[in-house]
CSV table of C-alpha atoms in Angstrom, one decimal:
chain,number,residue,atom,x,y,z
A,182,TRP,CA,103.8,121.4,86.6
A,183,ASP,CA,107.5,121.1,85.9
A,184,ALA,CA,108.2,120.1,89.5
A,185,PHE,CA,105.5,117.4,89.2
A,186,GLU,CA,106.9,116.0,86.0
A,187,ASP,CA,110.4,116.0,87.4
A,188,LYS,CA,109.1,114.0,90.3
A,189,ILE,CA,107.3,111.5,88.1
A,190,VAL,CA,110.4,111.0,85.9
A,191,GLY,CA,112.4,110.2,89.1
A,192,LEU,CA,109.7,107.7,90.2
A,193,THR,CA,109.7,106.0,86.8
A,194,GLY,CA,113.4,105.6,87.0
A,195,THR,CA,113.1,104.0,90.5
A,196,ALA,CA,110.3,101.8,89.3
A,197,LYS,CA,112.5,100.4,86.5
A,198,ALA,CA,115.3,99.7,88.9
A,199,THR,CA,113.0,97.8,91.3
A,200,ASN,CA,110.9,96.2,88.6
A,201,SER,CA,107.7,97.7,90.1
A,202,VAL,CA,104.9,99.7,88.5
A,203,PRO,CA,104.0,102.9,90.4
A,204,LEU,CA,100.3,103.6,90.7
A,205,PHE,CA,98.8,107.0,91.1
A,206,ARG,CA,95.7,108.3,92.9
A,207,GLY,CA,94.5,111.9,92.8
A,208,GLN,CA,92.3,113.4,95.5
A,209,THR,CA,90.7,116.8,95.5
A,210,ASN,CA,91.4,117.4,99.2
A,211,ALA,CA,94.9,116.8,100.5
A,212,HIS,CA,93.5,116.1,104.0
A,213,TRP,CA,91.2,113.2,102.9
A,214,PRO,CA,92.5,109.8,104.0
A,215,LEU,CA,93.0,106.8,101.7
A,216,LYS,CA,89.7,105.0,102.1
A,217,THR,CA,87.8,102.5,100.0
A,218,THR,CA,84.1,103.1,99.2
A,219,LEU,CA,83.3,100.2,101.5
A,220,GLU,CA,85.1,101.9,104.4
A,221,ARG,CA,83.3,105.2,103.7
A,222,TYR,CA,79.9,103.4,103.5
A,223,SER,CA,80.2,101.1,106.5
A,224,THR,CA,82.2,100.8,109.7
A,225,THR,CA,81.7,97.0,109.8
A,226,ARG,CA,84.7,94.9,109.1
A,227,TYR,CA,84.0,92.5,106.2
A,228,SER,CA,85.7,89.1,105.8
A,229,VAL,CA,86.6,88.1,102.2
A,230,ARG,CA,84.1,85.3,102.5
A,231,ARG,CA,81.3,87.6,103.8
A,232,TYR,CA,81.8,90.2,101.1
A,233,ASN,CA,81.7,87.4,98.5
A,234,ASP,CA,78.4,86.3,100.0
A,235,SER,CA,77.1,89.8,99.4
A,236,LEU,CA,78.2,89.6,95.7
A,237,LEU,CA,76.3,86.3,95.4
A,238,ARG,CA,73.1,87.9,96.8
A,239,ILE,CA,73.1,90.9,94.6
A,240,GLN,CA,73.9,89.1,91.3
A,241,PRO,CA,70.3,87.9,90.7
A,242,SER,CA,69.1,91.6,90.9
A,243,LEU,CA,71.6,92.6,88.3
A,244,ALA,CA,70.7,89.7,86.1
A,245,SER,CA,67.0,90.8,86.3
A,246,SER,CA,68.0,94.3,85.1
A,247,GLY,CA,69.8,92.9,82.0
A,248,SER,CA,73.4,92.5,83.3
A,249,GLN,CA,74.5,89.1,82.3
A,250,TRP,CA,77.2,87.3,84.3
A,251,GLN,CA,78.4,83.7,84.3
A,252,GLU,CA,77.9,81.7,87.5
A,253,LEU,CA,79.9,83.2,90.4
A,254,GLU,CA,82.2,81.3,92.7
A,255,ALA,CA,80.3,80.5,95.8
A,256,ASP,CA,83.3,79.6,98.1
A,257,LEU,CA,86.6,81.1,98.9
A,258,PRO,CA,89.4,79.1,97.2
A,259,GLU,CA,91.3,76.9,99.6
A,260,ASN,CA,94.6,78.3,98.3
A,261,PHE,CA,93.5,82.0,98.6
A,262,THR,CA,96.4,84.3,99.5
A,263,PRO,CA,96.7,88.1,99.5
A,264,HIS,CA,98.8,87.9,96.4
A,265,HIS,CA,95.9,86.6,94.3
A,266,PRO,CA,92.7,88.4,93.3
A,267,PRO,CA,89.6,87.7,95.5
A,268,PRO,CA,86.8,85.4,94.3
A,269,ASN,CA,84.7,86.9,91.5
A,270,TYR,CA,87.1,89.8,91.0
A,271,ALA,CA,85.8,90.8,87.7
A,272,PHE,CA,82.3,91.1,89.1
A,273,MET,CA,83.7,93.1,92.0
A,274,CYS,CA,85.1,95.6,89.5
A,275,HIS,CA,81.8,95.7,87.6
A,276,VAL,CA,79.6,96.5,90.6
A,277,ARG,CA,82.2,98.9,92.1
A,278,GLU,CA,82.1,100.9,88.9
A,279,ARG,CA,78.4,101.2,89.2
A,280,GLY,CA,78.3,102.3,92.8
A,281,PHE,CA,78.3,99.2,95.0
A,282,PRO,CA,80.6,99.7,98.1
A,283,SER,CA,83.9,97.9,97.5
A,284,PRO,CA,87.1,97.0,99.4
A,285,LEU,CA,89.1,97.8,96.3
A,286,LEU,CA,90.9,101.2,96.1
A,287,ASP,CA,91.2,102.5,92.6
A,288,TRP,CA,94.4,103.9,91.1
A,289,SER,CA,95.7,104.7,87.7
A,290,GLU,CA,98.9,103.8,85.9
A,291,SER,CA,99.0,107.3,84.5
A,292,PRO,CA,100.1,110.2,86.7
A,293,TYR,CA,98.3,112.6,84.5
A,294,ILE,CA,94.9,110.9,84.9
A,295,ALA,CA,95.5,111.0,88.7
A,296,LEU,CA,96.2,114.7,88.3
A,297,TYR,CA,93.0,115.2,86.5
A,298,PHE,CA,91.0,113.6,89.3
A,299,ALA,CA,92.8,115.7,91.8
A,300,TYR,CA,92.0,118.9,90.1
A,301,ARG,CA,88.6,118.1,88.6
A,302,HIS,CA,86.6,119.5,91.6
A,303,ALA,CA,89.5,121.3,93.3
A,304,VAL,CA,88.9,124.3,95.6
A,305,LEU,CA,91.2,127.2,94.7
A,306,GLU,CA,92.0,128.0,98.3
A,307,GLY,CA,92.9,124.4,99.2
A,308,GLU,CA,95.5,121.8,98.3
A,309,VAL,CA,95.2,118.6,96.2
A,310,VAL,CA,97.2,115.5,96.6
A,311,ILE,CA,98.5,112.7,94.3
A,312,HIS,CA,99.3,109.5,96.1
A,313,VAL,CA,102.0,107.3,94.6
A,314,CYS,CA,101.9,103.6,95.5
A,315,GLN,CA,105.0,101.5,94.7
A,316,GLY,CA,105.0,97.7,94.8
A,317,GLU,CA,103.6,95.5,97.6
A,318,THR,CA,104.1,95.5,101.3
A,319,HIS,CA,103.7,93.3,104.3
A,320,ASP,CA,103.0,95.2,107.5
A,321,GLY,CA,103.0,92.7,110.3
A,322,ASP,CA,100.1,90.5,109.5
A,323,THR,CA,98.5,92.9,107.1
A,324,ASN,CA,99.2,92.3,103.4
A,325,ILE,CA,98.5,94.9,100.7
A,326,GLY,CA,99.2,94.8,97.0
A,327,SER,CA,97.8,95.6,93.6
A,328,THR,CA,95.5,93.0,92.0
A,329,PRO,CA,96.2,91.7,88.5
A,330,GLU,CA,93.9,92.8,85.7
A,331,PRO,CA,91.2,90.5,84.5
A,332,LEU,CA,91.5,89.2,81.0
A,333,LEU,CA,87.9,90.0,80.1
A,334,THR,CA,86.6,93.5,79.6
A,335,VAL,CA,85.0,94.6,82.9
A,336,HIS,CA,83.9,98.1,81.7
A,337,GLY,CA,85.3,100.5,79.1
A,338,GLY,CA,86.2,103.1,81.7
A,339,HIS,CA,88.4,100.6,83.5
A,340,PHE,CA,90.8,100.7,80.5
A,341,MET,CA,90.3,104.3,79.5
A,342,ARG,CA,91.4,105.4,83.0
A,343,GLN,CA,94.2,102.8,83.0
A,344,CYS,CA,92.7,101.5,86.3
A,345,ARG,CA,94.4,99.3,88.8
A,346,TYR,CA,93.1,98.3,92.2
A,347,THR,CA,94.8,97.7,95.5
A,348,LEU,CA,93.3,95.7,98.4
A,349,ALA,CA,94.5,94.9,101.9
A,350,VAL,CA,93.7,91.7,103.8
A,351,LYS,CA,94.5,90.5,107.3
A,352,LYS,CA,94.2,87.1,108.8
A,353,ILE,CA,92.2,86.9,112.0
A,354,ASN,CA,91.6,83.6,113.7
A,355,SER,CA,92.2,81.7,110.4
A,356,GLU,CA,89.8,84.0,108.5
A,357,TRP,CA,90.9,86.6,105.9
A,358,PHE,CA,89.4,90.1,106.5
A,359,TYR,CA,89.6,93.2,104.4
A,360,CYS,CA,91.3,96.0,106.3
A,361,PRO,CA,92.3,99.7,105.9
A,362,GLN,CA,95.1,100.4,103.5
A,363,GLU,CA,96.4,103.8,104.5
A,364,ALA,CA,98.5,102.7,107.5
A,365,ALA,CA,100.1,99.8,105.7
A,366,LEU,CA,100.9,101.9,102.6
A,367,ALA,CA,102.4,104.7,104.7
A,368,ARG,CA,105.2,102.3,106.0
A,369,LYS,CA,108.3,102.1,104.0
A,370,SER,CA,109.6,98.6,103.6
A,371,ASP,CA,113.3,97.5,103.7
A,372,SER,CA,113.3,96.9,100.0
A,373,ASN,CA,112.3,100.6,99.4
A,374,ARG,CA,109.0,99.3,97.9
A,375,GLY,CA,105.5,99.1,99.1
A,376,TYR,CA,104.7,102.5,100.3
A,377,THR,CA,103.0,105.7,99.2
A,378,LEU,CA,104.4,109.1,98.5
A,379,ARG,CA,102.2,112.2,98.8
A,380,ILE,CA,102.6,114.9,96.2
A,381,THR,CA,100.6,118.0,97.2
A,382,MET,CA,99.9,120.9,94.9
A,383,PRO,CA,98.0,124.2,95.4
A,384,GLY,CA,94.4,124.4,94.3
A,385,TYR,CA,94.8,127.8,92.6
A,386,LEU,CA,96.6,126.0,89.7
A,387,LYS,CA,93.4,124.3,88.8
A,388,PHE,CA,92.7,126.1,85.5
A,389,ASP,CA,96.3,125.9,84.3
A,390,VAL,CA,96.6,122.2,85.1
A,391,MET,CA,93.2,121.4,83.5
A,392,LYS,CA,94.1,123.3,80.4
A,393,ARG,CA,97.3,121.3,80.0
A,394,LEU,CA,95.5,118.1,80.6
A,395,HIS,CA,92.9,119.1,78.0
A,396,ASN,CA,95.7,119.6,75.5
A,397,LEU,CA,96.8,116.0,76.3
A,398,ASP,CA,93.2,114.8,75.6
A,399,ILE,CA,92.7,113.9,79.3
A,400,ASN,CA,89.2,115.1,80.1
A,401,ALA,CA,85.9,113.7,81.4
A,402,TYR,CA,84.8,112.5,78.0
A,403,SER,CA,88.1,110.7,77.1
A,404,LEU,CA,87.9,109.0,80.6
A,405,TYR,CA,84.2,108.1,80.7
A,406,GLY,CA,82.8,108.3,77.2
A,407,THR,CA,79.3,109.2,78.3
A,408,GLU,CA,77.0,112.0,77.1
A,409,GLN,CA,77.2,113.6,80.6
A,410,SER,CA,81.0,113.5,80.5
A,411,LEU,CA,80.9,115.1,77.0
A,412,MET,CA,78.9,118.0,78.5
A,413,GLU,CA,81.6,118.4,81.1
A,414,LYS,CA,84.3,118.6,78.4
A,415,LEU,CA,82.2,121.0,76.3
A,416,ALA,CA,81.6,123.2,79.3
A,417,PHE,CA,85.4,123.6,79.8
A,418,THR,CA,86.1,124.3,76.1
A,419,GLU,CA,83.1,126.7,75.6
A,420,ILE,CA,82.9,128.5,78.9
A,421,GLN,CA,86.2,128.2,80.8
A,422,LEU,CA,88.5,128.7,77.8
A,423,TYR,CA,86.2,131.5,76.5
A,424,ASN,CA,86.4,133.2,79.9
A,425,GLU,CA,90.2,133.1,79.8
A,426,ALA,CA,90.1,134.6,76.3
A,427,MET,CA,87.8,137.4,77.4
A,428,MET,CA,90.0,138.1,80.5
A,429,ASN,CA,93.1,138.4,78.2
A,430,THR,CA,91.4,141.0,76.0
């Protein structure tokens, strides 16, 4: 824990010097690649335009179930660049949160929230990983960067988890396509920005880490606010902490 915090303090200092905000992503298995939900769901490469067409097609179904949205943008803006959010970005965040495959990769501005997601379902015999993304990068003709936050409230959890998203696009024959992010993020740019660090930690620290995060009020309920997440929090306080107390006696 102390080594993790020392690393974070160092990264924060570097971020201030380079005027970049580090983003953190926790994963339960240190061997899992950095993949979006769209990459995990489909091997088809989607252009920005084609994915936007999918959003347009699913919007009426959401409207019929009571989810109200203003009219979506039908066309890709002529001045679209990788440094601006894609069309219908707020709607993209909304459907991603509810399970629709997305080219957005989610991160948190909080290293402790990332640590929670790394250890939430950790295996004691394995290793977890916290990825740290700093700034933007340009890898050949692949552009990757964090998207600005929408001014409207997309969903409560978006703010509770201090969410930010990254996306990667590549221009192929004058058409913008979403593409994998891991390779581009792994490359260190000349400006010492736009790359990821990997912080690995042993799974057997799970209970100690989760207990410290619980004391910081970082738990399923504070991050999701649902009844199901409340049960997860109560299970930890009533069963896990009780088990520790019994073991100590």
